[in-house]
Tab-separated table of C-alpha atoms in Angstrom:
chain	number	residue	atom	x	y	z
A	1	UNK	CA	43.116	-67.856	-191.460
A	2	UNK	CA	45.979	-67.073	-188.655
A	3	UNK	CA	47.521	-63.669	-189.029
A	4	UNK	CA	51.424	-63.982	-189.937
A	5	UNK	CA	53.603	-61.912	-187.553
A	6	UNK	CA	56.511	-59.817	-189.473
A	7	UNK	CA	59.136	-59.824	-187.382
A	8	UNK	CA	60.759	-56.490	-187.159
A	9	UNK	CA	64.532	-55.953	-185.834
A	10	UNK	CA	64.949	-53.380	-183.225
A	11	UNK	CA	67.357	-50.981	-183.784
A	12	UNK	CA	68.358	-47.297	-182.550
A	13	UNK	CA	70.378	-46.872	-186.072
A	14	UNK	CA	67.661	-45.053	-187.883
A	15	UNK	CA	66.761	-42.396	-185.427
A	16	UNK	CA	70.357	-41.741	-184.299
A	17	UNK	CA	71.307	-41.340	-188.042
A	18	UNK	CA	68.415	-38.930	-188.558
A	19	UNK	CA	69.520	-37.080	-185.801
A	20	UNK	CA	73.261	-36.524	-186.789
A	21	UNK	CA	71.824	-35.536	-190.312
A	22	UNK	CA	70.038	-32.905	-188.935
A	23	UNK	CA	72.768	-31.682	-186.671
A	24	UNK	CA	75.181	-31.605	-189.413
A	25	UNK	CA	72.774	-29.940	-192.007
A	26	UNK	CA	72.227	-27.260	-189.575
A	27	UNK	CA	75.837	-26.733	-189.345
A	28	UNK	CA	76.498	-26.600	-192.786
A	29	UNK	CA	73.562	-24.584	-193.994
A	30	UNK	CA	74.477	-21.784	-191.129
A	31	UNK	CA	78.050	-21.719	-190.491
A	32	UNK	CA	78.576	-17.922	-190.071
A	33	UNK	CA	75.744	-17.973	-187.549
A	34	UNK	CA	77.878	-20.041	-184.902
A	35	UNK	CA	80.130	-17.146	-184.581
A	36	UNK	CA	77.172	-14.381	-184.130
A	37	UNK	CA	75.907	-13.253	-180.898
A	38	UNK	CA	72.745	-15.316	-179.921
A	39	UNK	CA	70.353	-12.253	-180.852
A	40	UNK	CA	71.897	-12.054	-184.223
A	41	UNK	CA	71.257	-15.928	-184.835
A	42	UNK	CA	67.270	-15.550	-183.814
A	43	UNK	CA	67.052	-12.659	-185.935
A	44	UNK	CA	68.847	-13.859	-189.218
A	45	UNK	CA	66.890	-17.266	-188.610
A	46	UNK	CA	63.648	-15.389	-187.980
A	47	UNK	CA	64.007	-13.613	-191.394
A	48	UNK	CA	65.292	-16.923	-193.005
A	49	UNK	CA	61.895	-18.382	-192.117
A	50	UNK	CA	60.059	-15.605	-193.173
A	51	UNK	CA	61.520	-15.893	-196.674
A	52	UNK	CA	60.646	-19.312	-197.043
A	53	UNK	CA	57.075	-19.169	-195.279
A	54	UNK	CA	55.924	-15.519	-196.014
A	55	UNK	CA	53.968	-14.209	-193.256
A	56	UNK	CA	50.155	-13.029	-193.489
A	57	UNK	CA	49.935	-9.254	-193.357
A	58	UNK	CA	49.999	-8.071	-189.431
A	59	UNK	CA	47.404	-5.720	-189.935
A	60	UNK	CA	45.183	-8.740	-190.938
A	61	UNK	CA	46.124	-10.842	-188.017
A	62	UNK	CA	45.569	-7.797	-185.760
A	63	UNK	CA	41.716	-7.576	-187.441
A	64	UNK	CA	41.098	-11.307	-186.867
A	65	UNK	CA	42.131	-11.420	-183.221
A	66	UNK	CA	39.761	-8.624	-182.579
A	67	UNK	CA	36.722	-10.300	-184.552
A	68	UNK	CA	34.654	-12.868	-182.784
A	69	UNK	CA	36.387	-16.264	-182.348
A	70	UNK	CA	35.412	-17.865	-178.764
A	71	UNK	CA	38.282	-20.154	-177.216
A	72	UNK	CA	36.871	-23.391	-177.391
A	73	UNK	CA	38.753	-26.569	-178.320
A	74	UNK	CA	37.210	-27.846	-181.463
A	75	UNK	CA	37.771	-29.638	-183.791
A	76	UNK	CA	38.895	-33.325	-182.486
A	77	UNK	CA	39.627	-34.469	-185.969
A	78	UNK	CA	41.642	-32.472	-187.823
A	79	UNK	CA	44.664	-30.386	-187.111
A	80	UNK	CA	43.929	-26.962	-186.026
A	81	UNK	CA	43.547	-24.650	-188.995
A	82	UNK	CA	44.686	-21.728	-187.109
A	83	UNK	CA	48.109	-21.714	-185.499
A	84	UNK	CA	49.696	-20.952	-182.325
A	85	UNK	CA	50.904	-17.451	-181.808
A	86	UNK	CA	54.368	-16.631	-181.690
A	87	UNK	CA	56.116	-18.111	-178.810
A	88	UNK	CA	53.174	-19.988	-177.507
A	89	UNK	CA	53.342	-23.568	-176.906
A	90	UNK	CA	50.103	-25.878	-176.560
A	91	UNK	CA	50.206	-29.833	-175.677
A	92	UNK	CA	47.215	-31.532	-175.966
A	93	UNK	CA	46.817	-35.579	-175.596
A	94	UNK	CA	44.660	-37.196	-177.714
A	95	UNK	CA	43.284	-40.780	-176.612
A	96	UNK	CA	41.115	-42.731	-179.405
A	97	UNK	CA	39.692	-46.301	-179.450
A	98	UNK	CA	38.530	-48.457	-182.074
A	99	UNK	CA	36.203	-51.191	-182.078
A	100	UNK	CA	34.926	-53.318	-184.908
A	101	UNK	CA	33.703	-56.728	-185.787
A	102	UNK	CA	32.079	-56.143	-189.500
A	103	UNK	CA	34.001	-55.294	-192.532
A	104	UNK	CA	32.399	-53.418	-195.681
A	105	UNK	CA	32.350	-55.102	-199.340
A	106	UNK	CA	34.283	-54.310	-202.407
A	107	UNK	CA	31.521	-51.873	-203.448
A	108	UNK	CA	31.568	-48.629	-201.671
A	109	UNK	CA	28.329	-47.899	-199.727
A	110	UNK	CA	26.562	-48.765	-196.735
A	111	UNK	CA	25.565	-52.182	-197.558
A	112	UNK	CA	26.829	-55.804	-197.700
A	113	UNK	CA	28.318	-56.000	-194.486
A	114	UNK	CA	29.760	-59.461	-193.616
A	115	UNK	CA	31.713	-60.822	-190.261
A	116	UNK	CA	35.121	-59.461	-190.449
A	117	UNK	CA	37.748	-62.203	-190.291
A	118	UNK	CA	39.103	-59.670	-187.752
A	119	UNK	CA	37.438	-58.425	-184.826
A	120	UNK	CA	39.765	-55.425	-183.596
A	121	UNK	CA	39.792	-53.696	-180.272
A	122	UNK	CA	42.521	-50.929	-180.145
A	123	UNK	CA	43.563	-47.810	-178.180
A	124	UNK	CA	45.816	-45.137	-179.473
A	125	UNK	CA	47.328	-42.251	-177.640
A	126	UNK	CA	48.592	-39.342	-179.679
A	127	UNK	CA	50.464	-36.358	-177.914
A	128	UNK	CA	51.412	-33.373	-180.363
A	129	UNK	CA	53.701	-30.562	-179.347
A	130	UNK	CA	53.143	-27.309	-180.882
A	131	UNK	CA	54.940	-24.113	-181.058
A	132	UNK	CA	54.236	-20.849	-183.030
A	133	UNK	CA	57.413	-20.266	-184.708
A	134	UNK	CA	56.331	-17.000	-186.064
A	135	UNK	CA	52.300	-15.797	-186.003
A	136	UNK	CA	52.610	-17.572	-189.426
A	137	UNK	CA	54.337	-20.495	-189.071
A	138	UNK	CA	53.759	-23.662	-186.497
A	139	UNK	CA	56.401	-26.365	-185.761
A	140	UNK	CA	54.997	-29.614	-184.228
A	141	UNK	CA	55.762	-32.974	-183.291
A	142	UNK	CA	53.769	-35.881	-182.131
A	143	UNK	CA	54.606	-39.084	-180.671
A	144	UNK	CA	51.944	-41.912	-180.417
A	145	UNK	CA	51.679	-45.140	-178.384
A	146	UNK	CA	49.359	-48.296	-179.517
A	147	UNK	CA	47.474	-51.118	-177.635
A	148	UNK	CA	45.532	-53.585	-179.570
A	149	UNK	CA	43.575	-57.051	-179.234
A	150	UNK	CA	42.339	-58.797	-181.965
A	151	UNK	CA	40.313	-62.432	-182.510
A	152	UNK	CA	40.124	-64.331	-185.706
A	153	UNK	CA	38.329	-66.588	-187.434
A	154	UNK	CA	40.053	-69.891	-188.034
A	155	UNK	CA	42.384	-68.880	-184.899
A	156	UNK	CA	45.882	-70.130	-185.343
A	157	UNK	CA	47.390	-70.050	-181.682
A	158	UNK	CA	50.818	-69.431	-183.257
A	159	UNK	CA	49.905	-66.055	-184.460
A	160	UNK	CA	50.281	-62.619	-182.401
A	161	UNK	CA	46.622	-61.740	-181.771
A	162	UNK	CA	47.415	-58.587	-179.306
A	163	UNK	CA	50.376	-56.328	-179.066
A	164	UNK	CA	51.710	-52.468	-177.895
A	165	UNK	CA	54.022	-50.468	-178.176
A	166	UNK	CA	55.514	-47.119	-179.667
A	167	UNK	CA	53.345	-45.945	-182.577
A	168	UNK	CA	54.647	-43.687	-185.235
A	169	UNK	CA	55.743	-40.193	-185.089
A	170	UNK	CA	54.636	-37.298	-186.885
A	171	UNK	CA	56.730	-34.017	-187.583
A	172	UNK	CA	55.014	-31.303	-189.376
A	173	UNK	CA	54.720	-27.461	-189.955
A	174	UNK	CA	51.418	-25.423	-190.770
A	175	UNK	CA	52.122	-22.166	-192.546
A	176	UNK	CA	48.947	-19.867	-192.586
A	177	UNK	CA	50.000	-17.154	-195.587
A	178	UNK	CA	46.097	-16.043	-195.372
A	179	UNK	CA	44.064	-14.993	-192.464
A	180	UNK	CA	40.309	-14.608	-192.856
A	181	UNK	CA	38.820	-11.041	-193.268
A	182	UNK	CA	35.800	-10.680	-190.687
A	183	UNK	CA	34.115	-8.225	-193.295
A	184	UNK	CA	34.056	-10.165	-196.536
A	185	UNK	CA	33.862	-13.841	-196.944
A	186	UNK	CA	37.882	-14.651	-197.462
A	187	UNK	CA	38.588	-17.669	-195.232
A	188	UNK	CA	41.748	-18.465	-193.465
A	189	UNK	CA	44.129	-20.646	-195.557
A	190	UNK	CA	46.632	-23.018	-194.338
A	191	UNK	CA	49.084	-25.289	-195.875
A	192	UNK	CA	50.203	-28.489	-193.927
A	193	UNK	CA	53.388	-30.228	-194.652
A	194	UNK	CA	53.871	-33.705	-192.488
A	195	UNK	CA	56.451	-36.300	-192.724
A	196	UNK	CA	55.737	-39.585	-190.581
A	197	UNK	CA	58.738	-41.637	-189.577
A	198	UNK	CA	58.128	-44.988	-188.862
A	199	UNK	CA	59.164	-45.336	-185.369
A	200	UNK	CA	56.970	-48.225	-184.639
A	201	UNK	CA	58.870	-50.656	-186.998
A	202	UNK	CA	62.305	-49.108	-185.659
A	203	UNK	CA	61.042	-50.181	-182.223
A	204	UNK	CA	59.670	-53.604	-183.304
A	205	UNK	CA	56.070	-52.661	-182.686
A	206	UNK	CA	53.865	-55.447	-184.314
A	207	UNK	CA	51.743	-53.613	-186.614
A	208	UNK	CA	48.151	-53.484	-186.242
A	209	UNK	CA	45.307	-55.603	-188.180
A	210	UNK	CA	44.018	-53.620	-191.283
A	211	UNK	CA	47.300	-51.520	-191.267
A	212	UNK	CA	46.048	-48.097	-189.953
A	213	UNK	CA	45.866	-46.809	-186.336
A	214	UNK	CA	42.724	-46.017	-185.121
A	215	UNK	CA	41.176	-42.629	-187.283
A	216	UNK	CA	42.596	-39.836	-185.061
A	217	UNK	CA	43.621	-36.120	-184.942
A	218	UNK	CA	46.352	-36.322	-187.846
A	219	UNK	CA	45.443	-37.549	-191.417
A	220	UNK	CA	45.749	-41.491	-191.333
A	221	UNK	CA	48.790	-42.961	-192.848
A	222	UNK	CA	49.854	-46.663	-192.926
A	223	UNK	CA	51.150	-47.876	-189.628
A	224	UNK	CA	54.879	-48.465	-189.824
A	225	UNK	CA	55.506	-46.807	-193.318
A	226	UNK	CA	57.859	-43.872	-193.837
A	227	UNK	CA	54.792	-41.354	-195.281
A	228	UNK	CA	55.010	-37.530	-196.900
A	229	UNK	CA	51.631	-35.586	-196.706
A	230	UNK	CA	50.716	-32.018	-198.225
A	231	UNK	CA	47.472	-30.763	-197.429
A	232	UNK	CA	45.543	-27.676	-197.574
A	233	UNK	CA	43.231	-26.110	-194.905
A	234	UNK	CA	40.403	-23.512	-194.689
A	235	UNK	CA	38.345	-22.126	-191.676
A	236	UNK	CA	35.773	-19.375	-191.792
A	237	UNK	CA	33.884	-17.792	-188.760
A	238	UNK	CA	30.364	-16.915	-189.460
A	239	UNK	CA	28.898	-16.111	-186.002
A	240	UNK	CA	27.536	-18.440	-184.465
A	241	UNK	CA	28.837	-20.931	-186.595
A	242	UNK	CA	32.583	-21.805	-187.686
A	243	UNK	CA	33.135	-23.967	-190.725
A	244	UNK	CA	36.362	-25.701	-191.329
A	245	UNK	CA	37.638	-27.869	-194.019
A	246	UNK	CA	40.747	-29.727	-195.206
A	247	UNK	CA	42.336	-31.979	-197.766
A	248	UNK	CA	45.465	-34.030	-197.441
A	249	UNK	CA	47.415	-36.208	-199.756
A	250	UNK	CA	49.853	-38.814	-198.734
A	251	UNK	CA	52.674	-40.882	-200.295
A	252	UNK	CA	54.275	-43.793	-198.492
A	253	UNK	CA	57.781	-44.996	-199.716
A	254	UNK	CA	58.094	-48.868	-200.929
A	255	UNK	CA	58.296	-51.595	-198.345
A	256	UNK	CA	59.803	-55.274	-198.617
A	257	UNK	CA	58.326	-58.252	-197.464
A	258	UNK	CA	60.192	-61.514	-197.413
A	259	UNK	CA	62.094	-60.272	-200.113
A	260	UNK	CA	59.149	-58.721	-202.332
A	261	UNK	CA	58.628	-55.092	-202.755
A	262	UNK	CA	55.498	-53.718	-201.842
A	263	UNK	CA	54.140	-50.674	-203.170
A	264	UNK	CA	51.000	-49.368	-201.306
A	265	UNK	CA	48.453	-46.887	-202.974
A	266	UNK	CA	48.663	-43.302	-201.936
A	267	UNK	CA	45.962	-41.904	-199.810
A	268	UNK	CA	43.551	-38.834	-199.956
A	269	UNK	CA	42.200	-37.689	-196.210
A	270	UNK	CA	39.694	-35.235	-196.206
A	271	UNK	CA	37.651	-33.486	-192.875
A	272	UNK	CA	34.536	-31.396	-192.936
A	273	UNK	CA	33.475	-29.611	-189.589
A	274	UNK	CA	30.729	-27.247	-188.707
A	275	UNK	CA	30.946	-25.872	-184.986
A	276	UNK	CA	28.178	-23.824	-183.496
A	277	UNK	CA	28.968	-21.922	-180.443
A	278	UNK	CA	26.113	-21.602	-177.966
A	279	UNK	CA	27.810	-19.747	-175.244
A	280	UNK	CA	30.727	-17.255	-176.175
A	281	UNK	CA	31.678	-16.657	-172.497
A	282	UNK	CA	32.220	-20.570	-171.551
A	283	UNK	CA	33.362	-21.814	-174.673
A	284	UNK	CA	30.244	-24.303	-174.907
A	285	UNK	CA	28.821	-25.481	-178.253
A	286	UNK	CA	28.305	-28.490	-180.336
A	287	UNK	CA	29.890	-29.987	-183.496
A	288	UNK	CA	29.551	-32.157	-186.490
A	289	UNK	CA	32.681	-33.718	-188.082
A	290	UNK	CA	32.634	-35.787	-191.390
A	291	UNK	CA	35.745	-37.810	-191.935
A	292	UNK	CA	37.076	-39.597	-195.488
A	293	UNK	CA	39.899	-42.015	-195.975
A	294	UNK	CA	40.754	-43.154	-199.257
A	295	UNK	CA	42.936	-45.403	-201.131
A	296	UNK	CA	43.390	-44.570	-204.146
A	297	UNK	CA	44.329	-47.086	-207.424
A	298	UNK	CA	47.967	-45.286	-208.091
A	299	UNK	CA	51.106	-43.814	-206.879
A	300	UNK	CA	53.129	-41.073	-207.740
A	301	UNK	CA	56.296	-42.607	-208.369
A	302	UNK	CA	54.484	-44.525	-211.112
A	303	UNK	CA	54.544	-48.349	-209.544
A	304	UNK	CA	51.483	-50.447	-209.579
A	305	UNK	CA	49.934	-50.937	-206.361
A	306	UNK	CA	50.319	-54.369	-205.111
A	307	UNK	CA	48.995	-53.807	-201.395
A	308	UNK	CA	45.446	-55.158	-200.959
A	309	UNK	CA	43.573	-52.779	-198.958
A	310	UNK	CA	42.751	-55.798	-196.410
A	311	UNK	CA	44.576	-58.685	-195.738
A	312	UNK	CA	43.300	-61.893	-197.360
A	313	UNK	CA	41.437	-64.537	-195.325
A	314	UNK	CA	40.172	-68.087	-195.670
A	315	UNK	CA	36.665	-68.023	-196.962
A	316	UNK	CA	36.631	-64.269	-198.148
A	317	UNK	CA	37.640	-62.929	-201.363
A	318	UNK	CA	40.648	-60.880	-201.901
A	319	UNK	CA	39.857	-57.263	-201.592
A	320	UNK	CA	41.239	-54.533	-204.151
A	321	UNK	CA	44.076	-52.295	-203.663
A	322	UNK	CA	41.444	-49.319	-203.212
A	323	UNK	CA	39.478	-48.561	-200.391
A	324	UNK	CA	37.239	-45.779	-198.706
A	325	UNK	CA	35.815	-45.086	-195.405
A	326	UNK	CA	33.449	-42.348	-194.195
A	327	UNK	CA	32.822	-41.628	-190.861
A	328	UNK	CA	30.915	-39.270	-188.954
A	329	UNK	CA	30.946	-37.568	-185.411
A	330	UNK	CA	28.509	-35.770	-183.732
A	331	UNK	CA	29.426	-34.083	-180.487
A	332	UNK	CA	29.362	-37.021	-178.305
A	333	UNK	CA	32.849	-37.887	-178.594
A	334	UNK	CA	32.254	-41.189	-180.934
A	335	UNK	CA	32.950	-41.238	-184.483
A	336	UNK	CA	31.128	-44.271	-186.642
A	337	UNK	CA	31.675	-45.138	-190.103
A	338	UNK	CA	28.350	-45.529	-191.807
A	339	UNK	CA	29.586	-45.679	-195.503
A	340	UNK	CA	32.643	-47.693	-196.454
A	341	UNK	CA	34.593	-50.140	-199.227
A	342	UNK	CA	37.116	-52.923	-198.419
A	343	UNK	CA	38.054	-51.599	-194.535
A	344	UNK	CA	36.583	-52.579	-191.087
A	345	UNK	CA	33.398	-50.855	-189.949
A	346	UNK	CA	33.962	-49.741	-186.444
A	347	UNK	CA	33.281	-46.839	-183.769
A	348	UNK	CA	35.924	-44.689	-182.486
A	349	UNK	CA	35.199	-43.114	-179.255
A	350	UNK	CA	37.754	-40.272	-178.435
A	351	UNK	CA	38.948	-37.633	-175.849
A	352	UNK	CA	41.436	-34.904	-175.306
A	353	UNK	CA	42.799	-32.668	-172.741
A	354	UNK	CA	44.525	-29.086	-173.626
A	355	UNK	CA	47.517	-27.522	-171.673
A	356	UNK	CA	48.570	-24.057	-173.159
A	357	UNK	CA	51.612	-22.004	-172.377
A	358	UNK	CA	51.690	-18.398	-173.228
A	359	UNK	CA	54.856	-16.634	-174.659
A	360	UNK	CA	57.352	-14.716	-172.004
A	361	UNK	CA	54.726	-15.332	-169.109
A	362	UNK	CA	51.818	-13.359	-171.109
A	363	UNK	CA	48.137	-15.004	-170.930
A	364	UNK	CA	47.288	-17.152	-173.700
A	365	UNK	CA	46.233	-15.631	-176.929
A	366	UNK	CA	43.625	-16.473	-179.380
A	367	UNK	CA	45.004	-17.785	-182.614
């Protein structure tokens, strides 16, 4: 079956409206600050942020920063659980690929692989900009670009089978109210708050087959959907190991196709990581990462789910709204998906580069 390409009108009205709303909101909420001097503005904003996001005790942060915690890059497949120190910035481009020719059946497991109606190759670049607002709060924005090529059974030359363009944009906060204690079992606990703006849809980027960009650094959400994600992340250092885990819940706002309302399922992402540091001085070691993505049978707003996990194709049964995919990545920079349901079985090569800037000229600090 040929894939139906849905045209999306290019417009700047949505991002401009959001920008104007943000400017007006600041002016309404903080009108007295506009008349104060700059130092007073900064102090009042800092105190306001700390009231909303209570900081971890300063003595806990100081103790943690003196403990064993070598400066290495991992993990690849999860937002960093520790945050940037106040005033410190990091920019780290991530390059993710995806190659898949088979799909899992409607029953969760390792078997029942069939030739997929879509053979997909995709490249996905995501660039997060992260800034330490306080020692307990980090603000970030991540822009992305996607390029994909797909061949299909029963090829329809009138269908679009390759596209590239701007991906979705993530704006997220990480709040770390609890810092691990090196002398006890207490872990670091960080809360994750994320809004995904459908900039791909606004800019007319053709959606990728299957509806998801390649599995990457941030929790997966549906391509081209306005989505809200809440998560909790934990980390514990036990020399020479570091253990990390996270769970995220995502809700996508309803969509509309050809006059019909579309209600995709809510999503659960989870990540587990084990890091073994072999050389502290060089930051050398290896990691094993597990990734899970699950489409649920319900939505928080109570609407019935009416979007299948994968688009139907001639000669293939209709997939259910629910789906699952579990991937494993050793330190080789390639994620494999040995277990799944109603999703493409693929491999995901990946690579990243980090750039750090310390605050006010001071050297980069450990988190």
